[in-house]
Short mmCIF file of C-alpha atoms (C1' of nucleotides) in Angstrom, two decimals:
data_model
loop_
_atom_site.label_atom_id
_atom_site.label_comp_id
_atom_site.label_asym_id
_atom_site.label_seq_id
_atom_site.Cartn_x
_atom_site.Cartn_y
_atom_site.Cartn_z
CA MET Y 19 -17.45 -1.37 15.57
CA GLY Y 20 -15.23 1.46 14.60
CA LEU Y 21 -12.30 2.49 12.94
CA ARG Y 22 -8.61 1.24 14.44
CA VAL Y 23 -5.31 2.36 13.63
CA TYR Y 24 -1.54 1.41 14.16
CA ASN Y 25 0.14 4.20 15.87
CA THR Y 26 3.79 4.49 15.62
CA LEU Y 27 4.23 6.56 18.67
CA THR Y 28 2.66 3.59 21.16
CA ARG Y 29 3.27 1.15 18.98
CA GLU Y 30 -0.33 -0.65 19.24
CA VAL Y 31 -3.59 -0.48 17.45
CA GLU Y 32 -5.81 2.12 18.87
CA ASP Y 33 -9.03 3.14 18.55
CA PHE Y 34 -9.45 6.35 15.81
CA ALA Y 35 -10.85 9.25 17.30
CA PRO Y 36 -10.19 12.71 16.00
CA GLN Y 37 -9.99 15.62 18.11
CA ASP Y 38 -13.18 17.63 16.32
CA PRO Y 39 -15.34 14.74 15.77
CA ALA Y 40 -16.38 15.57 12.33
CA LEU Y 41 -13.11 16.50 10.87
CA VAL Y 42 -9.90 14.50 10.24
CA ARG Y 43 -6.91 16.89 10.12
CA MET Y 44 -4.19 14.75 8.20
CA PHE Y 45 -0.49 15.71 7.37
CA VAL Y 46 1.73 14.02 5.28
CA CYS Y 47 5.51 14.62 4.49
CA GLY Y 48 5.34 15.46 0.18
CA PRO Y 49 8.14 15.57 -1.79
CA THR Y 50 11.64 17.12 -2.30
CA VAL Y 51 11.18 18.23 -5.83
CA TYR Y 52 14.92 18.06 -7.31
CA ASP Y 53 14.22 15.22 -9.74
CA TYR Y 54 11.21 12.87 -11.08
CA SER Y 55 9.25 10.91 -8.22
CA HIS Y 56 9.64 6.95 -8.53
CA ALA Y 57 7.93 3.91 -7.51
CA GLY Y 58 8.62 4.21 -3.98
CA HIS Y 59 6.59 7.87 -3.90
CA ALA Y 60 4.01 6.24 -5.83
CA LYS Y 61 3.45 3.48 -3.27
CA THR Y 62 3.34 5.63 -0.37
CA TYR Y 63 1.14 8.38 -1.68
CA THR Y 64 -1.57 6.23 -3.07
CA GLN Y 65 -1.58 4.12 0.47
CA PHE Y 66 -2.12 7.57 1.58
CA ASP Y 67 -4.71 8.60 -0.82
CA PHE Y 68 -6.74 5.51 -0.30
CA ILE Y 69 -6.86 6.38 3.90
CA ALA Y 70 -7.47 9.80 3.01
CA ARG Y 71 -10.43 8.34 1.07
CA TYR Y 72 -11.26 5.79 3.64
CA LEU Y 73 -11.42 8.72 6.18
CA GLY Y 74 -13.79 10.55 3.74
CA ARG Y 75 -16.56 7.90 4.34
CA ARG Y 76 -17.10 9.03 8.38
CA TYR Y 77 -15.21 12.50 8.51
CA GLN Y 78 -14.38 15.56 6.79
CA VAL Y 79 -10.90 15.19 5.66
CA ARG Y 80 -8.45 17.96 5.49
CA TYR Y 81 -4.88 16.25 4.04
CA LEU Y 82 -2.05 18.51 3.96
CA GLN Y 83 0.92 17.73 1.95
CA ASN Y 84 4.11 19.46 2.03
CA VAL Y 85 6.61 20.18 -0.63
CA THR Y 86 10.19 20.82 0.04
CA ASP Y 87 11.29 23.46 -2.75
CA ILE Y 88 14.79 24.27 -1.30
CA ASP Y 89 17.48 22.15 0.02
CA ASP Y 90 21.05 20.78 -0.80
CA LYS Y 91 20.19 18.15 -3.66
CA ILE Y 92 18.08 21.10 -5.41
CA ILE Y 93 20.87 23.68 -5.13
CA ALA Y 94 23.14 21.62 -6.43
CA ARG Y 95 21.51 20.13 -9.51
CA ALA Y 96 19.79 23.29 -10.54
CA ALA Y 97 23.72 24.88 -10.46
CA GLN Y 98 24.46 21.60 -12.38
CA ALA Y 99 21.86 22.31 -14.68
CA GLY Y 100 22.23 26.51 -14.97
CA GLN Y 101 19.15 27.01 -13.41
CA SER Y 102 17.75 28.69 -10.28
CA ALA Y 103 16.82 26.72 -7.54
CA ARG Y 104 13.24 27.65 -8.07
CA GLU Y 105 13.00 27.18 -11.87
CA LEU Y 106 14.26 23.70 -10.84
CA ALA Y 107 11.90 23.05 -7.95
CA ASP Y 108 9.06 24.38 -10.22
CA TYR Y 109 9.75 21.81 -12.76
CA PHE Y 110 10.05 19.14 -10.43
CA GLN Y 111 7.12 19.81 -8.80
CA VAL Y 112 4.91 20.46 -11.96
CA ALA Y 113 6.11 16.96 -12.77
CA TYR Y 114 5.41 15.50 -9.38
CA ASP Y 115 1.49 16.84 -9.76
CA GLN Y 116 1.79 15.11 -13.80
CA ASP Y 117 2.84 11.87 -11.67
CA MET Y 118 0.73 11.81 -9.06
CA SER Y 119 -2.92 12.37 -10.92
CA TRP Y 120 -1.77 9.74 -13.62
CA LEU Y 121 -1.83 7.47 -10.04
CA GLY Y 122 -5.43 9.01 -9.57
CA ASN Y 123 -4.21 10.43 -6.45
CA THR Y 124 -7.13 13.03 -5.62
CA ALA Y 125 -7.33 13.47 -1.46
CA VAL Y 126 -4.70 16.14 -1.16
CA THR Y 127 -6.72 19.30 -0.06
CA ASP Y 128 -4.08 21.83 0.75
CA THR Y 129 -0.46 21.73 -0.58
CA ALA Y 130 2.22 23.96 0.71
CA ARG Y 131 5.46 24.92 -0.68
CA ALA Y 132 8.59 25.18 1.77
CA LEU Y 133 9.35 28.82 0.33
CA ASP Y 134 6.34 29.84 0.68
CA HIS Y 135 6.38 29.97 4.35
CA ILE Y 136 9.87 31.69 5.22
CA ALA Y 137 7.70 34.02 7.58
CA GLU Y 138 6.13 31.15 9.56
CA ILE Y 139 9.35 29.61 9.76
CA VAL Y 140 11.07 32.23 10.75
CA SER Y 141 8.43 32.99 13.62
CA GLN Y 142 8.96 29.38 14.90
CA VAL Y 143 12.71 29.52 15.18
CA GLN Y 144 12.30 32.95 17.27
CA ARG Y 145 10.27 30.59 19.49
CA LEU Y 146 12.78 28.41 20.22
CA ILE Y 147 15.42 31.06 20.69
CA ALA Y 148 13.34 32.87 23.30
CA ALA Y 149 12.52 29.06 24.98
CA GLY Y 150 16.15 28.78 25.09
CA ALA Y 151 16.02 25.71 22.75
CA ALA Y 152 17.91 27.28 20.41
CA TYR Y 153 21.69 28.63 19.45
CA GLU Y 154 23.45 29.92 17.17
CA LEU Y 155 26.96 28.91 15.43
CA ASP Y 156 29.04 30.32 12.64
CA ASP Y 157 26.62 28.98 9.80
CA GLY Y 158 23.12 29.40 11.29
CA TRP Y 159 20.52 28.29 14.24
CA TYR Y 160 20.27 24.81 15.60
CA PHE Y 161 17.89 22.96 18.37
CA ASP Y 162 19.55 21.95 21.46
CA LEU Y 163 18.11 18.62 22.44
CA SER Y 164 19.08 18.87 25.76
CA THR Y 165 16.12 20.93 26.21
CA PHE Y 166 13.92 18.39 24.83
CA PRO Y 167 14.38 14.98 26.64
CA GLU Y 168 11.52 13.14 25.09
CA TYR Y 169 13.48 13.36 21.90
CA GLY Y 170 13.53 9.92 20.75
CA LYS Y 171 10.01 8.73 21.89
CA LEU Y 172 8.68 7.92 18.18
CA SER Y 173 11.67 5.98 17.07
CA GLY Y 174 12.15 4.26 20.37
CA ARG Y 175 15.95 5.74 20.14
CA MET Y 176 15.75 7.87 23.87
CA THR Y 177 19.49 8.10 24.40
CA VAL Y 178 21.88 9.46 21.67
CA ALA Y 179 24.09 6.58 22.41
CA PRO Y 180 27.93 6.77 22.55
CA GLU Y 181 27.73 3.31 22.05
CA ASP Y 182 26.28 4.27 18.52
CA SER Y 183 29.63 3.13 17.25
CA LEU Y 184 28.51 3.83 13.56
CA SER Y 185 26.60 6.98 14.00
CA ARG Y 186 27.21 9.29 11.12
CA ILE Y 187 26.02 12.10 12.96
CA ASP Y 188 27.89 14.98 12.25
CA GLU Y 189 30.35 15.87 14.58
CA HIS Y 190 30.65 19.42 13.16
CA HIS Y 191 31.86 22.15 15.08
CA ALA Y 192 30.57 23.63 18.69
CA LYS Y 193 27.19 21.61 18.38
CA ARG Y 194 26.21 21.48 22.26
CA ASN Y 195 24.69 18.09 21.55
CA PRO Y 196 25.71 15.60 18.57
CA GLY Y 197 21.97 15.09 17.36
CA ASP Y 198 21.52 19.20 17.20
CA PHE Y 199 19.96 19.53 14.05
CA ALA Y 200 19.83 23.03 11.92
CA LEU Y 201 16.67 24.90 12.25
CA TRP Y 202 18.10 28.10 10.21
CA LYS Y 203 20.90 27.71 7.39
CA ARG Y 204 23.01 31.07 7.17
CA ALA Y 205 23.39 32.02 3.78
CA LYS Y 206 26.77 31.08 1.80
CA PRO Y 207 28.00 32.95 -1.11
CA GLY Y 208 26.48 31.54 -4.31
CA GLU Y 209 23.10 29.95 -2.62
CA PRO Y 210 19.88 31.52 -2.80
CA SER Y 211 18.79 32.83 0.50
CA TRP Y 212 15.99 35.11 1.95
CA ASP Y 213 16.79 37.90 4.19
CA THR Y 214 15.04 37.52 7.50
CA ASP Y 215 15.38 38.85 11.16
CA LEU Y 216 17.37 35.62 11.55
CA GLY Y 217 20.05 36.93 8.98
CA PRO Y 218 20.32 35.80 4.96
CA GLY Y 219 19.92 32.23 5.25
CA ARG Y 220 17.26 29.50 4.55
CA PRO Y 221 14.94 27.11 6.77
CA GLY Y 222 16.01 23.64 7.89
CA TRP Y 223 14.66 20.89 6.45
CA HIS Y 224 12.62 19.83 9.56
CA ILE Y 225 11.57 23.59 10.48
CA GLU Y 226 9.57 23.90 7.32
CA ASP Y 227 7.08 21.19 7.85
CA THR Y 228 6.03 22.32 11.64
CA ALA Y 229 5.60 25.85 10.59
CA ILE Y 230 3.19 24.52 7.69
CA THR Y 231 1.46 22.23 9.99
CA GLU Y 232 0.93 25.06 12.61
CA LYS Y 233 -0.41 27.55 10.24
CA PHE Y 234 -2.92 25.02 8.50
CA PHE Y 235 -3.92 22.85 11.93
CA GLY Y 236 -2.56 24.87 15.02
CA ALA Y 237 0.04 23.03 17.42
CA GLN Y 238 -1.56 19.67 17.17
CA TYR Y 239 -3.70 17.90 14.80
CA ASP Y 240 -4.68 14.24 13.84
CA LEU Y 241 -2.66 12.14 11.80
CA HIS Y 242 0.62 12.66 10.45
CA GLY Y 243 1.54 10.14 7.88
CA GLY Y 244 5.09 9.37 6.16
CA ALA Y 245 7.22 6.45 5.19
CA VAL Y 246 9.05 4.62 7.87
CA ASP Y 247 12.86 6.18 6.58
CA LEU Y 248 11.41 9.23 8.13
CA ILE Y 249 10.80 8.36 11.49
CA PHE Y 250 14.20 9.41 12.24
CA PRO Y 251 15.22 11.81 12.43
CA HIS Y 252 12.76 14.04 10.63
CA HIS Y 253 9.71 13.05 12.66
CA GLU Y 254 11.38 13.08 15.98
CA ALA Y 255 12.64 16.59 15.00
CA GLU Y 256 9.00 17.93 14.05
CA ILE Y 257 7.98 16.79 18.19
CA ALA Y 258 10.85 17.98 19.08
CA GLN Y 259 10.28 21.40 17.78
CA MET Y 260 6.61 22.00 17.85
CA GLU Y 261 6.25 20.14 21.19
CA LYS Y 262 8.88 22.74 22.44
CA ILE Y 263 7.27 25.43 21.02
CA SER Y 264 3.79 24.80 22.35
CA GLY Y 265 4.27 22.88 25.46
CA ARG Y 266 1.38 20.54 24.23
CA ALA Y 267 1.93 16.72 23.17
CA PRO Y 268 0.96 15.06 21.30
CA LEU Y 269 1.84 17.17 18.17
CA ALA Y 270 -0.08 14.30 16.33
CA ARG Y 271 -2.08 12.16 18.07
CA TYR Y 272 -1.27 8.75 15.12
CA TRP Y 273 1.52 8.56 13.95
CA MET Y 274 1.38 6.18 10.23
CA HIS Y 275 4.18 5.31 8.69
CA THR Y 276 4.39 3.63 5.41
CA GLY Y 277 6.84 0.30 4.61
CA LEU Y 278 9.40 0.84 1.94
CA LEU Y 279 9.17 -0.38 -1.68
CA ARG Y 280 12.16 -2.18 -2.21
CA ILE Y 281 13.75 -3.01 -5.49
CA ASP Y 282 15.94 -6.61 -5.66
CA GLY Y 283 15.52 -6.28 -1.99
CA ALA Y 284 17.14 -3.42 -1.11
CA LYS Y 285 15.00 0.30 -0.47
CA MET Y 286 14.56 2.12 -3.47
CA ALA Y 287 15.43 5.71 -3.45
CA ARG Y 288 16.63 8.60 -5.60
CA SER Y 289 19.85 8.51 -3.57
CA GLU Y 290 20.47 4.86 -4.07
CA GLY Y 291 20.32 5.68 -7.95
CA ASN Y 292 18.08 2.17 -8.42
CA PHE Y 293 14.86 3.97 -8.66
CA THR Y 294 11.97 3.27 -11.34
CA THR Y 295 10.63 6.32 -12.01
CA VAL Y 296 6.05 6.50 -12.46
CA ARG Y 297 7.27 8.08 -15.65
CA GLN Y 298 8.86 4.54 -16.78
CA LEU Y 299 5.92 2.74 -15.03
CA ARG Y 300 3.43 4.18 -16.94
CA GLN Y 301 5.37 2.86 -20.02
CA GLN Y 302 4.61 -0.74 -19.08
CA TRP Y 303 1.65 -0.66 -16.85
CA ASP Y 304 -2.13 0.56 -16.07
CA ARG Y 305 -2.30 2.71 -13.92
CA ARG Y 306 -5.24 0.91 -11.91
CA THR Y 307 -2.75 -2.27 -12.11
CA LEU Y 308 -0.33 -0.35 -10.22
CA ARG Y 309 -2.95 0.85 -7.27
CA TYR Y 310 -4.30 -2.71 -7.37
CA ALA Y 311 -0.92 -4.02 -6.68
CA PHE Y 312 -0.31 -1.08 -3.64
CA ILE Y 313 -3.43 -1.71 -2.37
CA SER Y 314 -3.25 -5.29 -2.07
CA HIS Y 315 -0.24 -4.87 0.26
CA HIS Y 316 -1.33 -3.69 3.66
CA TYR Y 317 0.40 -0.06 4.12
CA ARG Y 318 2.96 -0.94 6.63
CA SER Y 319 4.44 -3.29 4.58
CA SER Y 320 7.18 -3.34 2.43
CA MET Y 321 7.00 -4.70 -1.03
CA GLU Y 322 8.73 -4.99 -4.03
CA VAL Y 323 7.40 -4.18 -8.08
CA THR Y 324 8.09 -7.12 -9.94
CA ASP Y 325 6.99 -8.14 -13.43
CA GLU Y 326 5.40 -11.52 -11.72
CA LEU Y 327 3.55 -9.24 -9.22
CA MET Y 328 2.15 -6.64 -11.61
CA ASP Y 329 0.72 -9.87 -14.01
CA SER Y 330 -0.84 -11.06 -10.67
CA ALA Y 331 -2.68 -7.66 -9.97
CA GLN Y 332 -3.70 -7.30 -13.28
CA ALA Y 333 -5.31 -10.59 -13.19
CA SER Y 334 -7.29 -10.17 -9.81
CA ARG Y 335 -7.83 -6.68 -11.18
CA LYS Y 336 -9.91 -8.27 -14.08
CA ARG Y 337 -11.89 -10.96 -12.23
CA ILE Y 338 -13.51 -7.70 -10.30
CA GLU Y 339 -14.24 -6.24 -13.76
CA SER Y 340 -15.74 -9.55 -15.17
CA LEU Y 341 -18.19 -9.58 -12.29
CA TYR Y 342 -19.64 -5.98 -12.85
CA ARG Y 343 -19.63 -6.92 -16.38
CA ARG Y 344 -21.98 -9.87 -15.46
CA ALA Y 345 -24.29 -7.77 -13.17
CA THR Y 346 -26.32 -6.31 -15.65
CA ALA Y 347 -30.13 -7.10 -14.07
CA ASP Y 348 -31.91 -3.98 -13.97
CA GLY Y 349 -33.36 -3.64 -10.52
CA PRO Y 350 -31.81 -5.40 -7.40
CA SER Y 351 -30.46 -9.01 -7.28
CA PRO Y 352 -32.83 -11.69 -5.88
CA ASP Y 353 -33.03 -11.76 -1.79
CA ALA Y 354 -30.67 -14.49 -1.59
CA VAL Y 355 -28.04 -12.69 -3.41
CA ALA Y 356 -29.05 -9.00 -1.79
CA GLN Y 357 -27.84 -11.15 1.22
CA GLU Y 358 -24.48 -12.39 0.27
CA VAL Y 359 -24.01 -8.99 -1.21
CA ARG Y 360 -24.68 -7.28 2.31
CA ALA Y 361 -22.77 -9.97 4.35
CA GLY Y 362 -19.77 -9.63 1.95
CA ARG Y 363 -19.73 -5.47 2.10
CA GLU Y 364 -20.10 -6.01 5.51
CA ALA Y 365 -17.19 -8.12 6.01
CA PHE Y 366 -15.11 -6.27 3.40
CA PHE Y 367 -15.38 -2.89 5.48
CA ALA Y 368 -14.52 -4.46 8.67
CA ALA Y 369 -11.68 -5.24 7.23
CA LEU Y 370 -10.70 -1.88 6.54
CA ASP Y 371 -11.53 -0.51 10.04
CA ASP Y 372 -8.85 -2.66 11.38
CA ASP Y 373 -6.16 -0.60 10.27
CA PHE Y 374 -6.78 -0.17 6.80
CA ASP Y 375 -6.13 -4.02 6.05
CA THR Y 376 -6.45 -3.74 2.34
CA PRO Y 377 -5.66 -7.52 1.39
CA GLY Y 378 -8.21 -8.90 4.18
CA ALA Y 379 -10.87 -6.68 2.70
CA LEU Y 380 -9.85 -7.97 -0.69
CA ALA Y 381 -10.05 -11.49 0.38
CA ALA Y 382 -13.54 -10.63 1.68
CA LEU Y 383 -14.08 -8.99 -1.83
CA PHE Y 384 -13.24 -12.07 -3.80
CA SER Y 385 -15.12 -14.51 -1.48
CA LEU Y 386 -18.17 -12.52 -2.11
CA VAL Y 387 -16.92 -12.63 -6.26
CA ARG Y 388 -16.92 -16.07 -5.94
CA SER Y 389 -20.13 -16.75 -4.73
CA LEU Y 390 -21.76 -14.49 -6.79
CA ASN Y 391 -20.40 -15.55 -9.90
CA ARG Y 392 -21.98 -19.20 -9.49
CA HIS Y 393 -24.95 -17.33 -10.06
CA GLU Y 394 -25.89 -17.54 -14.05
CA SER Y 395 -28.18 -14.29 -14.13
CA GLY Y 396 -29.97 -12.19 -12.24
CA LEU Y 397 -26.98 -10.04 -10.78
CA GLY Y 398 -28.22 -6.48 -10.14
CA ALA Y 399 -27.79 -2.91 -9.10
CA ASP Y 400 -26.74 -3.88 -5.78
CA VAL Y 401 -23.99 -5.81 -7.08
CA ARG Y 402 -22.63 -2.78 -9.24
CA ASP Y 403 -23.54 -0.62 -6.25
CA PHE Y 404 -21.33 -2.04 -3.88
CA LEU Y 405 -18.30 -2.58 -6.94
CA GLN Y 406 -18.58 1.44 -7.26
CA GLU Y 407 -18.57 1.92 -3.57
CA VAL Y 408 -15.37 -0.41 -3.46
CA ASP Y 409 -13.93 1.70 -6.77
CA ALA Y 410 -14.60 5.13 -5.36
CA LEU Y 411 -11.72 3.84 -2.33
CA PHE Y 412 -9.61 1.81 -4.39
CA ASP Y 413 -10.03 3.39 -8.01
CA ALA Y 414 -8.15 0.45 -9.26
CA PHE Y 415 -10.82 -1.18 -11.38
CA ASP Y 416 -12.24 0.21 -15.17
CA LEU Y 417 -15.56 -0.05 -13.99
CA ARG Y 418 -16.36 2.89 -16.29
CA SER Y 419 -15.48 1.43 -19.71
CA VAL Y 420 -17.10 -1.41 -18.99
CA VAL Y 421 -20.65 0.75 -18.52
CA GLU Y 422 -20.09 2.72 -21.35
CA ASN Y 423 -19.11 -0.01 -23.73
CA SER Y 424 -20.50 -3.25 -23.02
CA ALA Y 425 -23.76 -3.08 -25.43
CA GLY Y 426 -23.91 -5.97 -27.25
CA GLN Y 427 -26.81 -7.29 -28.56
CA GLY Y 428 -28.79 -10.06 -26.83
CA ILE Y 429 -28.36 -8.10 -23.28
CA ALA Y 430 -31.69 -7.05 -22.59
CA GLY Y 431 -31.77 -5.22 -25.95
CA GLN Y 432 -30.02 -2.08 -24.06
CA SER Y 433 -27.57 -0.59 -26.19
CA ILE Y 434 -25.84 1.79 -24.50
CA ALA Y 435 -23.52 2.87 -27.41
CA GLY Y 436 -23.86 5.45 -29.41
CA ASP Y 437 -22.08 6.40 -32.03
CA SER Y 438 -20.76 5.13 -35.24
CA ALA Y 439 -18.03 3.51 -34.54
CA ASP Y 440 -20.15 1.54 -31.83
CA ALA Y 441 -22.48 1.22 -34.14
CA HIS Y 442 -20.14 -0.66 -36.60
CA ILE Y 443 -19.20 -2.67 -34.24
CA GLU Y 444 -22.69 -3.79 -33.81
CA GLU Y 445 -23.52 -4.56 -37.03
CA GLN Y 446 -20.25 -6.68 -36.79
CA VAL Y 447 -21.62 -8.15 -33.91
CA ARG Y 448 -24.92 -8.82 -35.34
CA LEU Y 449 -23.39 -10.79 -38.28
CA ARG Y 450 -21.51 -12.90 -36.26
CA ALA Y 451 -24.21 -14.11 -34.73
CA GLU Y 452 -26.19 -14.88 -37.59
CA LEU Y 453 -23.14 -16.74 -38.96
CA ARG Y 454 -22.65 -18.54 -36.01
CA ALA Y 455 -26.61 -19.19 -35.92
CA ALA Y 456 -25.47 -21.50 -39.26
CA ARG Y 457 -22.95 -22.97 -37.84
CA ARG Y 458 -20.36 -20.97 -40.40
CA PHE Y 459 -18.04 -20.90 -37.63
CA ALA Y 460 -14.75 -20.05 -39.19
CA GLU Y 461 -16.09 -16.87 -40.71
CA ALA Y 462 -17.69 -15.93 -37.25
CA ASP Y 463 -14.05 -16.75 -35.79
CA GLU Y 464 -12.55 -13.84 -38.61
CA ILE Y 465 -14.69 -11.47 -37.36
CA ARG Y 466 -13.76 -11.99 -33.69
CA ALA Y 467 -10.28 -11.94 -34.96
CA GLN Y 468 -10.86 -8.80 -36.44
CA LEU Y 469 -12.35 -6.97 -33.53
CA ALA Y 470 -9.55 -8.78 -31.27
CA ALA Y 471 -6.97 -6.51 -33.52
CA LYS Y 472 -8.89 -3.34 -33.05
CA GLY Y 473 -8.97 -4.09 -29.25
CA ILE Y 474 -12.48 -5.22 -29.03
CA ILE Y 475 -13.44 -7.89 -27.10
CA ILE Y 476 -16.01 -10.54 -27.33
CA GLU Y 477 -17.88 -12.89 -25.10
CA ASP Y 478 -20.76 -15.45 -25.59
CA THR Y 479 -23.19 -16.17 -22.72
CA ALA Y 480 -26.11 -17.87 -22.28
CA GLY Y 481 -27.99 -14.72 -22.63
CA GLY Y 482 -26.42 -13.59 -25.41
CA THR Y 483 -22.93 -11.66 -27.31
CA ARG Y 484 -21.34 -9.38 -25.10
CA TRP Y 485 -18.44 -6.76 -26.18
CA TRP Y 486 -16.48 -4.23 -25.17
CA TYR Y 487 -13.21 -2.34 -25.35
CA GLY Y 488 -10.39 -4.14 -24.02
CA THR Y 489 -8.39 -1.77 -21.20
CA GLY Y 490 -5.43 -1.61 -23.81
CA GLN Y 491 -1.58 -2.55 -23.27
CA GLY Y 492 -0.24 -4.22 -20.37
CA GLY Y 493 -3.80 -4.07 -18.96
"C1'" G Q 21 27.33 -1.74 17.95
"C1'" G Q 22 22.23 0.83 19.45
"C1'" C Q 23 16.62 0.90 17.94
"C1'" G Q 24 12.95 -0.39 14.88
"C1'" C Q 25 10.01 -3.92 11.45
"C1'" A Q 26 9.31 -8.64 9.78
"C1'" G Q 27 10.70 -14.50 8.38
"C1'" U Q 28 3.09 -17.78 6.41
"C1'" G Q 29 2.25 -23.32 1.32
"C1'" G Q 30 5.30 -22.31 -6.41
"C1'" C Q 31 4.54 -16.58 -6.17
"C1'" C Q 32 2.21 -12.36 -3.61
"C1'" G Q 33 -0.48 -11.86 0.94
"C1'" A Q 34 -3.90 -11.20 5.36
"C1'" G Q 35 -5.37 -13.69 10.29
"C1'" U Q 36 -5.57 -16.59 14.39
"C1'" G Q 37 -4.35 -19.72 21.35
"C1'" G Q 38 -8.26 -25.03 19.56
"C1'" C Q 39 -13.82 -23.82 15.53
"C1'" U Q 40 -14.91 -24.86 7.64
"C1'" U Q 41 -11.13 -22.66 3.86
"C1'" A Q 42 -7.92 -16.93 4.50
"C1'" G Q 43 -7.82 -14.49 -0.66
"C1'" G Q 44 -5.24 -13.56 -5.47
"C1'" C Q 45 -1.89 -15.53 -8.80
"C1'" A Q 46 0.56 -19.64 -11.14
"C1'" A Q 47 -0.23 -25.24 -11.75
"C1'" G Q 48 -2.62 -29.77 -12.66
"C1'" G Q 49 -8.17 -32.25 -13.24
"C1'" G Q 50 -13.22 -31.86 -14.65
"C1'" C Q 51 -17.85 -28.81 -16.07
"C1'" C Q 52 -19.80 -25.47 -19.49
"C1'" U Q 53 -19.06 -23.93 -24.93
"C1'" G Q 54 -19.37 -25.00 -32.03
"C1'" C Q 55 -14.48 -22.82 -30.43
"C1'" A Q 56 -12.25 -18.84 -27.36
"C1'" A Q 57 -13.07 -15.59 -23.28
"C1'" A Q 58 -15.73 -15.32 -18.97
"C1'" G Q 59 -17.25 -18.63 -14.78
"C1'" C Q 60 -18.03 -23.03 -11.44
"C1'" C Q 61 -15.86 -27.80 -9.71
"C1'" C Q 62 -11.93 -30.32 -7.65
"C1'" U Q 63 -7.09 -31.29 -5.97
"C1'" G Q 64 -1.08 -30.25 -3.66
"C1'" U Q 65 2.84 -28.19 -0.42
"C1'" A Q 66 1.92 -23.44 4.80
"C1'" C Q 67 3.32 -20.84 9.32
"C1'" A Q 68 12.48 -20.01 9.66
"C1'" C Q 69 14.57 -22.98 14.11
"C1'" G Q 70 15.05 -24.36 19.10
"C1'" G Q 71 13.39 -24.20 24.02
"C1'" G Q 72 8.99 -21.99 27.51
"C1'" U Q 73 4.13 -21.37 28.54
"C1'" U Q 74 -0.67 -24.24 28.25
"C1'" C Q 75 -5.20 -29.77 28.06
"C1'" G Q 76 -3.93 -27.41 23.18
"C1'" A Q 77 0.39 -22.42 19.85
"C1'" U Q 78 1.64 -20.55 13.55
"C1'" U Q 79 -0.85 -17.04 16.92
"C1'" C Q 80 1.78 -15.47 23.65
"C1'" C Q 81 7.00 -15.67 26.02
"C1'" C Q 82 12.97 -16.14 25.93
"C1'" G Q 83 16.87 -17.69 22.80
"C1'" U Q 84 19.17 -18.53 17.78
"C1'" C Q 85 19.41 -17.77 12.73
"C1'" U Q 86 17.89 -15.00 8.66
"C1'" G Q 87 15.83 -10.13 5.96
"C1'" C Q 88 14.82 -4.93 5.66
"C1'" G Q 89 14.64 -0.18 7.66
"C1'" C Q 90 16.74 4.07 10.60
"C1'" C Q 91 21.14 5.94 12.77
"C1'" U Q 92 23.38 11.18 6.84
"C1'" C Q 93 19.43 13.13 2.15
"C1'" C Q 94 15.28 10.17 1.70
"C1'" A Q 95 8.01 8.37 0.62
#
RNA sequence: GGCGCAGUGGCCGAGUGGCUUAGGCAAGGGCCUGCAAAGCCCUGUACACGGGUUCGAUUCCCGUCUGCGCCUCCA
């Protein structure tokens, strides 16, 4: 069974087939770098990171993201801070990169800044002018929507409705149609601008994306992503620009949109001032717990990050890690167990193939976890392999530290730990075992308490005592 | 007002025209354990409301209500 994805353009789940059977070209709208990224960015970019990783199982993936490094807010903030727009954008782009790498979002293969693509942007505007789809006003060039009747096909908003009584579309001066959007903004005094054949100015917001995707992918590509709040007008405008220029449709074969992250019931957004930054989240939670929280929701759902949710995510995560810790047998598991693993693995991937149903996949995973937990011992390499395979996609479990540190005595004598600190712990664990054997429990418990104070966790099992380093504050 | 998405058990959250339970967290009871931890077993409340289609609907259709998003920058 193949991969199926929900396409916003058709409002249906469709079979996924890239233009080039071996390669997926995907583009996800990146941030405007005028401030720190927040939990909403973390959600969207983590979910697309997962999607790209999953596509990577079957295809080579070219994952392109843009960075908007010039716009009104950047200019305004820079002026406030006494910096150049460039300095401010550079600073927040670095901050964004740091936040994404903290989250473990590693799948982006190409990052493109708007200001590095002025020539491509100008070229697109010129071609729109040549096609009769752009016109000039005193403050810049605009797209003429009357030349693109399909405008609105992504959002289902096919008529620019006079009855949109609450519409806040700028009725500015001489625009031919109320929804016409800026392609190139003429330079204003004191603002940064670029000298081009269109005159001094700077790009409109929508045109940078199509200029960048055309450069990297050509006129058409496979997958375009972003959060739902970008559907209108941003993605509509991209479609209008590129399909007008190329005469080919669709711009992107599959349009995928993530649900928004809410706070107190309302959308989290920088412009709303109600946002929690990634940097703040970082103080409170382990990055894997945060990733787990995102992965445990379907990408299209909206969600809210609460302490209760995060506690739940942490507990769930640890359940997987505990199983991994238990799977210590050298070879493969016994046949009956191996069969369970195969069946569970199959169910897991079947769910993911169905429009990246991560909650469904986790359900399959936990069903397997429970059935495997019934086995006292014998869980072997196939279990470890599967959990590693899962984690290569989710990156939400702390399997590695467990491998490196679960060296307690009594577990098949395998001590992976080597340094002196670990040797000391080994010694303490051994001493405690002797005390327990002598039924001197008070002293044994004292050792356990001392180790716990250092963040070392101890478990007595039928096979002996295991120990490992806990995953730290906040889990 | 227009367009779009959604309403599932204490919380989170998939899914399905009837088949055996989604799953996780939390709660209560039990087992295991010197204790702890981990784990296992058991227990409980579901599908917003009103119609319709159907032998049968939480699952399809219509309507109502409610929430969210977009219509301005926005992941």
